[in-house]
Coordinates of C-alpha atoms (C1' of nucleotides) in Angstrom, one line a residue:
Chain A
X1 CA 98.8 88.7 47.1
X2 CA 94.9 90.2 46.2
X3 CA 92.4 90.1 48.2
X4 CA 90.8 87.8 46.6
X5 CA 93.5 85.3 46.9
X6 CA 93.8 86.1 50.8
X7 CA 90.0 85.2 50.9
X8 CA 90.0 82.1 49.1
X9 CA 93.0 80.2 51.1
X10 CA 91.3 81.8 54.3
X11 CA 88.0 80.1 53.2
X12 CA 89.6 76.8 53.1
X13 CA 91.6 77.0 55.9
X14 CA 88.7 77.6 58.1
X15 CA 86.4 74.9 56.0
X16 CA 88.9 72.1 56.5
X17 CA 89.1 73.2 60.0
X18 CA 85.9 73.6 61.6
X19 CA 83.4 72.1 59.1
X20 CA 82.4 69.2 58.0
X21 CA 81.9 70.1 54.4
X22 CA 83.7 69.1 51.6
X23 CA 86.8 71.4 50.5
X24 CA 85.5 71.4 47.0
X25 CA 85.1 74.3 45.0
X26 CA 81.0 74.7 45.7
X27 CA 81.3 74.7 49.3
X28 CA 84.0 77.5 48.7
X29 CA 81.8 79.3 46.6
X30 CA 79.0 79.4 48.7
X31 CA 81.5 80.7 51.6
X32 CA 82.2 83.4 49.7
X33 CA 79.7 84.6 48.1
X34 CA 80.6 83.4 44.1
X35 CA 79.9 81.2 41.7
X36 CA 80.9 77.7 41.4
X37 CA 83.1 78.9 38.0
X38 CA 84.6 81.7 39.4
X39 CA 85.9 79.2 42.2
X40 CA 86.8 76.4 39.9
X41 CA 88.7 78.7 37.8
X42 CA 90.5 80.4 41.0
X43 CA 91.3 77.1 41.8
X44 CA 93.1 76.1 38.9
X45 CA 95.3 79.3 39.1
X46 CA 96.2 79.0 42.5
X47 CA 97.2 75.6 42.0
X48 CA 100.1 76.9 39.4
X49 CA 101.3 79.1 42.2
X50 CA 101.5 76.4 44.3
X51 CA 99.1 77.4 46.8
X52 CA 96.6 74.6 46.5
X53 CA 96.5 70.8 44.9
X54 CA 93.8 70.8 42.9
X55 CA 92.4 67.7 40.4
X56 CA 89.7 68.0 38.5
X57 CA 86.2 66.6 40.8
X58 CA 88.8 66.4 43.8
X59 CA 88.8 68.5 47.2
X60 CA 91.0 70.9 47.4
X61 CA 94.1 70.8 49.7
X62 CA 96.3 73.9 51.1
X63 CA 100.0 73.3 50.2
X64 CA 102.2 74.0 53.0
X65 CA 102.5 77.7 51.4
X66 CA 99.0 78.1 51.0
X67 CA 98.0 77.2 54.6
X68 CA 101.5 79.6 55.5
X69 CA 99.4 82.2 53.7
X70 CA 95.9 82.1 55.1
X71 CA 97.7 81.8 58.7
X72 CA 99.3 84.7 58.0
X73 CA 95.5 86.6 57.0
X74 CA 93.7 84.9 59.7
X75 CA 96.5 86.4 62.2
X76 CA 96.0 89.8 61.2
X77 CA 92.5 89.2 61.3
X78 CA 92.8 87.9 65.4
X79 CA 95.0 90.6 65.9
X80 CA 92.7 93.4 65.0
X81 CA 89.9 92.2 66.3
X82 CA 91.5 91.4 69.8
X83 CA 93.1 94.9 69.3
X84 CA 89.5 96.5 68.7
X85 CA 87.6 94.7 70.7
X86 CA 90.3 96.1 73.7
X87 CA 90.0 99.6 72.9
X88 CA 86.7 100.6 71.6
X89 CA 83.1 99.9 72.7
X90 CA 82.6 97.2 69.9
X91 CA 80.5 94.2 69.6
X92 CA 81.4 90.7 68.4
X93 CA 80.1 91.3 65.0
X94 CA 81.2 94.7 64.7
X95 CA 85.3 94.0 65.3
X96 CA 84.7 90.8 63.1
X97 CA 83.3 93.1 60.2
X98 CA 86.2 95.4 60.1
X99 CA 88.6 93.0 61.1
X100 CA 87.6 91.0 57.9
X101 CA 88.8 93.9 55.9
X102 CA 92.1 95.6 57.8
X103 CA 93.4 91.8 57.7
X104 CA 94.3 92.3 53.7
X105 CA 96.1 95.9 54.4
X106 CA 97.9 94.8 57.3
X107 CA 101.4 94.3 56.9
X108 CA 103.6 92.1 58.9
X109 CA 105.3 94.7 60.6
X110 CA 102.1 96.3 62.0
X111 CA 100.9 93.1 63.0
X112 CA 104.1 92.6 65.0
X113 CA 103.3 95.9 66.7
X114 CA 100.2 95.1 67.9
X115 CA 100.7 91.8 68.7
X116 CA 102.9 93.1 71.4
X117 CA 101.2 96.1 72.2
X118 CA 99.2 93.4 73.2
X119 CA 100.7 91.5 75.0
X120 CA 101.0 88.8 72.4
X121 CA 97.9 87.0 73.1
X122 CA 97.2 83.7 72.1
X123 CA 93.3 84.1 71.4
X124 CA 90.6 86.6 70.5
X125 CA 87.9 87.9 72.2
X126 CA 86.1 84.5 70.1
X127 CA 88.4 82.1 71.8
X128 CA 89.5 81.7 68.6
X129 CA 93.5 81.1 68.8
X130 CA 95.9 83.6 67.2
X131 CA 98.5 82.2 65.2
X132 CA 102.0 83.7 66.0
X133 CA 104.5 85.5 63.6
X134 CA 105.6 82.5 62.2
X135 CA 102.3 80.9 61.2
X136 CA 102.1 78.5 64.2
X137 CA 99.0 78.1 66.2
X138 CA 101.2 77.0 69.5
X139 CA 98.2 76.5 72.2
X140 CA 96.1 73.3 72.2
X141 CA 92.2 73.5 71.7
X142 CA 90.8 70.7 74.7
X143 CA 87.6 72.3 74.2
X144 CA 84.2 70.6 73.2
X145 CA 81.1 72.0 71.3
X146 CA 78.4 72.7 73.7
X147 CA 76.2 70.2 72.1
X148 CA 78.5 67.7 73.3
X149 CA 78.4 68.4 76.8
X150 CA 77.3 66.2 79.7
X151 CA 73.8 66.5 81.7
X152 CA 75.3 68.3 84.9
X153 CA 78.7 69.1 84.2
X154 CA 79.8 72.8 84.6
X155 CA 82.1 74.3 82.3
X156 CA 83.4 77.9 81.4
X157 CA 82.9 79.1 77.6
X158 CA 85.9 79.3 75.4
X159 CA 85.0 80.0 71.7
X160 CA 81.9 81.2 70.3
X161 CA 82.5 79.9 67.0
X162 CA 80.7 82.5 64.2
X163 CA 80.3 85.5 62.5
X164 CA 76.8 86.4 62.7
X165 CA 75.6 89.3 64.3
X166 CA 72.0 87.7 65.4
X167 CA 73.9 85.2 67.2
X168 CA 76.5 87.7 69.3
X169 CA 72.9 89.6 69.9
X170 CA 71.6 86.7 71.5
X171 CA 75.0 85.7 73.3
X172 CA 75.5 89.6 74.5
X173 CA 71.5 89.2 75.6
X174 CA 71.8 86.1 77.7
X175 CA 75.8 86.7 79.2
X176 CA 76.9 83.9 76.7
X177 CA 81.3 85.2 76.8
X178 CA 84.4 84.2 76.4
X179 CA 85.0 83.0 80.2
X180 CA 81.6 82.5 81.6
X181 CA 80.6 79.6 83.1
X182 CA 77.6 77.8 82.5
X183 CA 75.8 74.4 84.1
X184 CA 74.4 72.0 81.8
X185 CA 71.4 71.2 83.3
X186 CA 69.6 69.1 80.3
X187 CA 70.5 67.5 77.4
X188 CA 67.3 66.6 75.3
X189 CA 69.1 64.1 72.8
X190 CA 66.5 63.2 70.6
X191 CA 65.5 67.1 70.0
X192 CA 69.5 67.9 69.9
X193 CA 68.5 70.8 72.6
X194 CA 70.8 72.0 75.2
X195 CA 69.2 73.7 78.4
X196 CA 71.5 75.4 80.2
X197 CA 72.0 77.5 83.5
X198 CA 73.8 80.6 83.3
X199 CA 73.5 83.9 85.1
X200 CA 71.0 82.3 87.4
X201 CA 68.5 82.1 84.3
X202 CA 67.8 78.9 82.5
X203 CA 67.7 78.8 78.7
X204 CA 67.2 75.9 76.0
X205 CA 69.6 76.2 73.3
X206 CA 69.3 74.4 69.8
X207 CA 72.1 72.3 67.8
X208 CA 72.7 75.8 65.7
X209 CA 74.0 77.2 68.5
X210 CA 75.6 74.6 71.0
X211 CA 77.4 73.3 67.4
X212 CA 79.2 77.1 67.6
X213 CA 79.7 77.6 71.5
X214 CA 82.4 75.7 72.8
X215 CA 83.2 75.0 76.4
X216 CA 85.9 73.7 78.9
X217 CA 85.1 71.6 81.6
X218 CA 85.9 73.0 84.8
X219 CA 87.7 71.3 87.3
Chain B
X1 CA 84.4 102.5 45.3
X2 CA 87.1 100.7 44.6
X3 CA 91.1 101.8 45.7
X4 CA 92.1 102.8 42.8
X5 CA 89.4 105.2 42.9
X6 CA 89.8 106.7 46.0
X7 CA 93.9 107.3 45.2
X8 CA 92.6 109.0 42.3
X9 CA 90.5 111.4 43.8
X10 CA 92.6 111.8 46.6
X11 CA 95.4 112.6 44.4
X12 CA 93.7 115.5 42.5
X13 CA 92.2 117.0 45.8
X14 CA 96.3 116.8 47.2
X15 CA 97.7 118.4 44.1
X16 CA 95.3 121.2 44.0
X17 CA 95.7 122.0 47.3
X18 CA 99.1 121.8 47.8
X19 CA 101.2 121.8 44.8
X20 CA 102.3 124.2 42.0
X21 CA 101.5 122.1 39.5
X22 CA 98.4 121.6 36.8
X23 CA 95.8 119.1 38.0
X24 CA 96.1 117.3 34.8
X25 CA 96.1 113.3 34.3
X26 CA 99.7 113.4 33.6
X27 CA 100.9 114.8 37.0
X28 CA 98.2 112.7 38.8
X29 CA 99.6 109.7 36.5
X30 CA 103.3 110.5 38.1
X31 CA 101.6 110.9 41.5
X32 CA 99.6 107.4 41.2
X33 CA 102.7 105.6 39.4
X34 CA 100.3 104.6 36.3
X35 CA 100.8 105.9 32.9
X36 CA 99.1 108.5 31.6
X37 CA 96.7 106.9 29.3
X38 CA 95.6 104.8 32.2
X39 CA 95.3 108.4 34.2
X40 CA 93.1 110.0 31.0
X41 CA 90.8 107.1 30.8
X42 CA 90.1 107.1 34.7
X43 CA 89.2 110.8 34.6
X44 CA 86.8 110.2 31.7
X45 CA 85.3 107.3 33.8
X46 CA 85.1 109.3 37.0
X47 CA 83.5 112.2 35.3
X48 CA 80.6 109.7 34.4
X49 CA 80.1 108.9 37.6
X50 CA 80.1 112.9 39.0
X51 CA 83.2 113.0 40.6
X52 CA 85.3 115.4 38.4
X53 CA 84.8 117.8 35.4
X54 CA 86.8 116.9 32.8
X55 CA 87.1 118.5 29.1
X56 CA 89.9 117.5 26.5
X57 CA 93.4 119.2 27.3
X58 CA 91.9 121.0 30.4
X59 CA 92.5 120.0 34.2
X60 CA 90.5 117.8 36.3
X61 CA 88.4 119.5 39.1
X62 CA 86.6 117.4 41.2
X63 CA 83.1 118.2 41.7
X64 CA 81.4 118.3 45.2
X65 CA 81.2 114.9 45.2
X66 CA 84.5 114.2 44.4
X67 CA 86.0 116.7 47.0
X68 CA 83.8 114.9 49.9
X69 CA 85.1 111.5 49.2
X70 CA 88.8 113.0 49.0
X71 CA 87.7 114.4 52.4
X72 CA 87.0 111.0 53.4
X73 CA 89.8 108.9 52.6
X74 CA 92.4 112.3 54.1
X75 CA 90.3 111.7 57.3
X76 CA 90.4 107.9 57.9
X77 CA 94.5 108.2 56.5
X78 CA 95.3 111.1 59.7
X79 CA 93.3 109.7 62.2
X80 CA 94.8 106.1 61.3
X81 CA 98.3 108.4 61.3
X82 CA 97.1 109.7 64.6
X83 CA 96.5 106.3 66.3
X84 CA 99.5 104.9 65.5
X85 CA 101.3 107.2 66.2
X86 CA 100.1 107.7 69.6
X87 CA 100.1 103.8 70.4
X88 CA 103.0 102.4 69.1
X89 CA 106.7 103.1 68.3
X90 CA 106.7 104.1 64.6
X91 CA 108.2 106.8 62.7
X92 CA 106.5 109.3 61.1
X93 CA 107.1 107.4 57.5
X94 CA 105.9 104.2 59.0
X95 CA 102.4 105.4 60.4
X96 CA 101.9 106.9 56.9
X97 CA 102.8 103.9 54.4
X98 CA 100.2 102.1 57.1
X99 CA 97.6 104.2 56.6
X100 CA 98.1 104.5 53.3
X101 CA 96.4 101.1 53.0
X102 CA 94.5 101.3 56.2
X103 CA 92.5 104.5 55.1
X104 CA 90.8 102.3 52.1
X105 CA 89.6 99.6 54.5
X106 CA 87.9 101.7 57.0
X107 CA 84.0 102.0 57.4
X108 CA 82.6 105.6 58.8
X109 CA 81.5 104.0 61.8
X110 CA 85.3 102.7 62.7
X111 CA 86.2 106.6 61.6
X112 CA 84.8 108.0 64.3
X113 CA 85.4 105.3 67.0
X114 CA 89.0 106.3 66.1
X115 CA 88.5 109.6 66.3
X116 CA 86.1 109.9 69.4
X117 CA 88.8 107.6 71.5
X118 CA 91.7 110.4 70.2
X119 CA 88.7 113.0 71.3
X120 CA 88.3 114.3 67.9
X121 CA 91.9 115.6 67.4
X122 CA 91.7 118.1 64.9
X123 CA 95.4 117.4 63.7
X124 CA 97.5 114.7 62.8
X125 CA 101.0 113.9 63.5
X126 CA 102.3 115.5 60.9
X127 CA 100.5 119.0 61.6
X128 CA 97.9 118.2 58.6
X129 CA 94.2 119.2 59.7
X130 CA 92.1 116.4 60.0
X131 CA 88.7 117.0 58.4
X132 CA 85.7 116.2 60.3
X133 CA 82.8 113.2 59.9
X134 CA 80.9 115.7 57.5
X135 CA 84.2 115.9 55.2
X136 CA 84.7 119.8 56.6
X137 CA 88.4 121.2 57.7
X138 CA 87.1 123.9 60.3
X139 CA 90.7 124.9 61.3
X140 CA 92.4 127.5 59.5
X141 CA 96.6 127.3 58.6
X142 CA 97.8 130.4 59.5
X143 CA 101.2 128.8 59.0
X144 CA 103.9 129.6 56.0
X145 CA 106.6 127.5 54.2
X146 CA 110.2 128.0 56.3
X147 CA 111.3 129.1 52.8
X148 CA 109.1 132.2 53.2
X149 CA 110.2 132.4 56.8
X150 CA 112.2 136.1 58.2
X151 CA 115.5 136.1 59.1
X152 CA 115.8 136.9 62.7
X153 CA 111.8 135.7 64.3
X154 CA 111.2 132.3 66.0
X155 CA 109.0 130.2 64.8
X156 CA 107.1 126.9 65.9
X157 CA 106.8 123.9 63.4
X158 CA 103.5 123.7 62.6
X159 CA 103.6 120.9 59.3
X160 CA 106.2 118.1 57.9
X161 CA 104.5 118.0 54.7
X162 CA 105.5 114.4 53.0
X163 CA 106.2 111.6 53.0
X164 CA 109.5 110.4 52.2
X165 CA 111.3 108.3 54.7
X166 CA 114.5 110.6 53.8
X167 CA 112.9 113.1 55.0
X168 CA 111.5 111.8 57.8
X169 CA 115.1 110.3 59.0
X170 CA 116.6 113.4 58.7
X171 CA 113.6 115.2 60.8
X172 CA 114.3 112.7 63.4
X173 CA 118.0 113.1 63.4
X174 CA 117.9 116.9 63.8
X175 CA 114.8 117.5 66.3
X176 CA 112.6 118.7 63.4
X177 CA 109.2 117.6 65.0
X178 CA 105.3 119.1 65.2
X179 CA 105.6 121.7 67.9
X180 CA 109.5 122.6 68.3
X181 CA 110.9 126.2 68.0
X182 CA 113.1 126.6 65.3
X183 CA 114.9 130.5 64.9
X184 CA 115.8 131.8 61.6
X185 CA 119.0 132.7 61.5
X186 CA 119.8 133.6 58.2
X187 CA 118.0 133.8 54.8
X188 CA 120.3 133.1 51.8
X189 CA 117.5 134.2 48.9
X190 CA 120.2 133.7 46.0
X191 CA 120.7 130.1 46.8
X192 CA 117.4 129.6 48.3
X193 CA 119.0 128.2 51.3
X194 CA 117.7 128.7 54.7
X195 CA 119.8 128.5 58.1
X196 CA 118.1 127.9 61.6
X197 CA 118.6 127.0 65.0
X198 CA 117.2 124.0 66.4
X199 CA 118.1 121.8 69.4
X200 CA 121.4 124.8 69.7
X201 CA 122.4 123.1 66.5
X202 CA 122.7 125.2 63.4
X203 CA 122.1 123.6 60.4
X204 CA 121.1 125.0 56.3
X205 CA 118.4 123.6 54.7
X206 CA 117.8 124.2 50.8
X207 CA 114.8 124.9 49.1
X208 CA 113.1 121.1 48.7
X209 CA 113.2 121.0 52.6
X210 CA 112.0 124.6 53.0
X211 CA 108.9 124.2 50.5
X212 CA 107.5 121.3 53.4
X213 CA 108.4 122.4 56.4
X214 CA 105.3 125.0 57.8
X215 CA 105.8 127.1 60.9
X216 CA 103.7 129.4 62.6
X217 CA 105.5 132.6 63.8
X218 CA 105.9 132.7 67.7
X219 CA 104.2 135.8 69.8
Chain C
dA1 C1' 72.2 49.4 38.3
dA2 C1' 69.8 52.8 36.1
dA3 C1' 67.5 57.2 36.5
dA4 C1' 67.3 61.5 38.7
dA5 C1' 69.4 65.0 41.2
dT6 C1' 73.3 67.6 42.2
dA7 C1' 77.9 69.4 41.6
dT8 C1' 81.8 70.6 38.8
dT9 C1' 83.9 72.1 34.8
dT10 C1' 84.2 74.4 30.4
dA11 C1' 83.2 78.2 27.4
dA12 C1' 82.2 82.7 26.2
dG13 C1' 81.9 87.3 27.8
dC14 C1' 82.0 91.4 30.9
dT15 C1' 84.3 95.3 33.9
dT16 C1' 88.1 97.3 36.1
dG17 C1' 92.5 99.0 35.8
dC18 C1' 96.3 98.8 33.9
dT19 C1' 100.0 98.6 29.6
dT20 C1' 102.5 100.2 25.1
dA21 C1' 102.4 102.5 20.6
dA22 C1' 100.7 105.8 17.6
dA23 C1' 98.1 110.0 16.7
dT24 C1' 97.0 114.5 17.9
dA25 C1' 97.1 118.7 20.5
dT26 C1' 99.4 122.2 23.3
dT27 C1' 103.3 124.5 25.0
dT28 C1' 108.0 126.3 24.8
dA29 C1' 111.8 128.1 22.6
dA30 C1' 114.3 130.0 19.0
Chain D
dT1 C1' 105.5 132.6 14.3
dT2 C1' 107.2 128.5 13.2
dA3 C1' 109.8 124.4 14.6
dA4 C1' 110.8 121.4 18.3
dA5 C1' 109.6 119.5 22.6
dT6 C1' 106.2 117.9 25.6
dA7 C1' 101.8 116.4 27.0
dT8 C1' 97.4 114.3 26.1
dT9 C1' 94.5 111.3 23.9
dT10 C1' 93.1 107.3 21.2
dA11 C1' 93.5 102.6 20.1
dA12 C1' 94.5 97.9 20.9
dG13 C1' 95.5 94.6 24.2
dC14 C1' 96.2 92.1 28.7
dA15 C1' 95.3 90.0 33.5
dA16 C1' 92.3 89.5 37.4
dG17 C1' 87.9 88.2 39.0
dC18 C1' 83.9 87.9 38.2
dT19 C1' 79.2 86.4 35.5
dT20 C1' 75.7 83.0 33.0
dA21 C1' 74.7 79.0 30.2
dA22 C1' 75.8 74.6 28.5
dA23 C1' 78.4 70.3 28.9
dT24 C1' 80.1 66.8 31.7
dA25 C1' 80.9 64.2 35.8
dT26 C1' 79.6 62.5 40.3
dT27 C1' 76.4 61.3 43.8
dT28 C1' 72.0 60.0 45.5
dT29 C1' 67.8 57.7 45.2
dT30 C1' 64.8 54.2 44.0

DNA sequence: AAAAATATTTAAGCTTGCTTAAATATTTAA
DNA sequence: TTAAATATTTAAGCAAGCTTAAATATTTTT
């Protein structure tokens, strides 16, 4: 299947998943950087492949072959990046930026290969859970944003949830990775602000960020 | 620019360089599996846009500009051939229907991460040079087809040059491989036919294996 | 519950990269 | 050197993926 196609399963895969938007074709759209028509339209034609439900004004819904297919892509994607992120000196945003384009020339067989050349792990250097060859995310997510953390509580990071590179500068700046731990030392509710302790050095995070990090409670 | 693109340019720099035939659109069209209208109008678009002469009837040359991005897409395809190979278990015809796709999807920057963590190999594994970041082949073949090999010397295989799994298969199978000594035992010039030893097996080659297989003559 | 704001859909049109069929030029062979 | 074979080009057309502008539906606000 095109690119294109990959991309616009993938965007509603991870919209239903970790947003709260609608899955309508705007939100879509806006995710990938289109307009509203070109979506729409995409929509309709995915639907006769039998990739999507789509009614007119109504979200959009992965069929069971659709979400099969943006599995499949966002596999590759965990792969590579967990592949890249192992061997070079990358960053967080770089692996994600060239992950986001070896996922769509990847074919199963390669991804196989480096699945086990890997170990086959079951999450990126995000946190993020790879999928395994058979499109089934096997591992349980018990992890919370950071924003809903409790005043005191210690807990060790487990996702950082983006694709921004401002925000892996600030979480490469401050020791905010996969398996740090960090005390919540204040949670100021009515200004959604998180201060935390990590790395012996206190910092106040907003609801942008503590909506993205997520955390396990240690025991 | 887009893949189609890049194959086409890529496929004119690979004819001229190693084939017999005339870099017009209808051997690129056989090359690129497109008819040859499609190949005739792509020239005349490319030509717009300064990658290639092209005048009625007469063969395509790329221009500078052409040649460097040819260069460019031939360096990420042997150093992706070059990683692969070296990290996982694939033949020779997997690593390059991989990198095939891979070489379209792969910034500069992740060029030369691949390459610096090889140390800048200036080969890949099929013997092919692998031209630098600034598009430049700074090694020089000293090596000849087997077919133009003498009866009687020693040789060492310096290039498998294609990329048919046939080949490839039968490479494997008989100890043909970047590096080994082969001894020319016999020279049949009326049937083009060309008898070595290899692994103390003798076997006879004809002339379409001949024409790809390079080897430098041992001192 | 109606008006205003917002989102979605439709329609028309563009570019890229292909196709086949017909016209034209070049090359090969007699 | 002319006829036959072959290759290239032109022309018309198609699908994919986009665009913008206008029409229509939904949602929000008052």
């Amino acid at each position: 299947m095109s690119i294109a196609v990959e991309n616009f399963v993938k965007a509603i895969y991870k919209n239903d998943k970790n947003d709260s938007n609608d899955t309508k074709p705007g939100n879509i759209a806006k995710k990938l950087g289109i307009s509203n028509a070109a979506a729409t339209d995409m929509a309709k034609k995915l639907a006769t492949k039998n990739l999507l439900h789509y009614e007119k004004y109504q979200e959009l819904k992965l069929t069971e072959k659709g979400t099969k297919m943006a599995l499949n892509v966002v596999r590759k994607h965990r792969l590579w990046e967990s592949l890249l992120f192992r061997m070079f000196d990358m960053s967080l945003h770089e692996i994600h930026r060239e992950s986001e384009l070896l996922e769509h020339q990847t074919s199963d067989f390669l991804a196989n290969k480096i699945s086990a050349y890997l170990g086959n792990p079951k999450f990126d250097p995000h946190g993020d859970p790879i999928p395994n060859a058979q499109g089934e995310i096997t591992t349980k997510d018990t992890s919370i944003a950071l924003s809903n953390s409790k005043e005191g509580k210690t807990y060790t990071i487990s996702r950082l949830m983006s694709d921004d590179k401002e925000f892996f500068d600030f979480c490469a700046l401050n020791g905010l990775k996969y398996g740090n731990t960090v005390v919540v030392t204040k949670q100021f509710s009515k200004n959604k602000m998180t201060q935390i302790l990590i790395n012996n050095n206190t910092i106040l995070l907003n609801q942008d960020f503590t909506n993205i990090i997520y955390v396990n409670e240690t025991n």
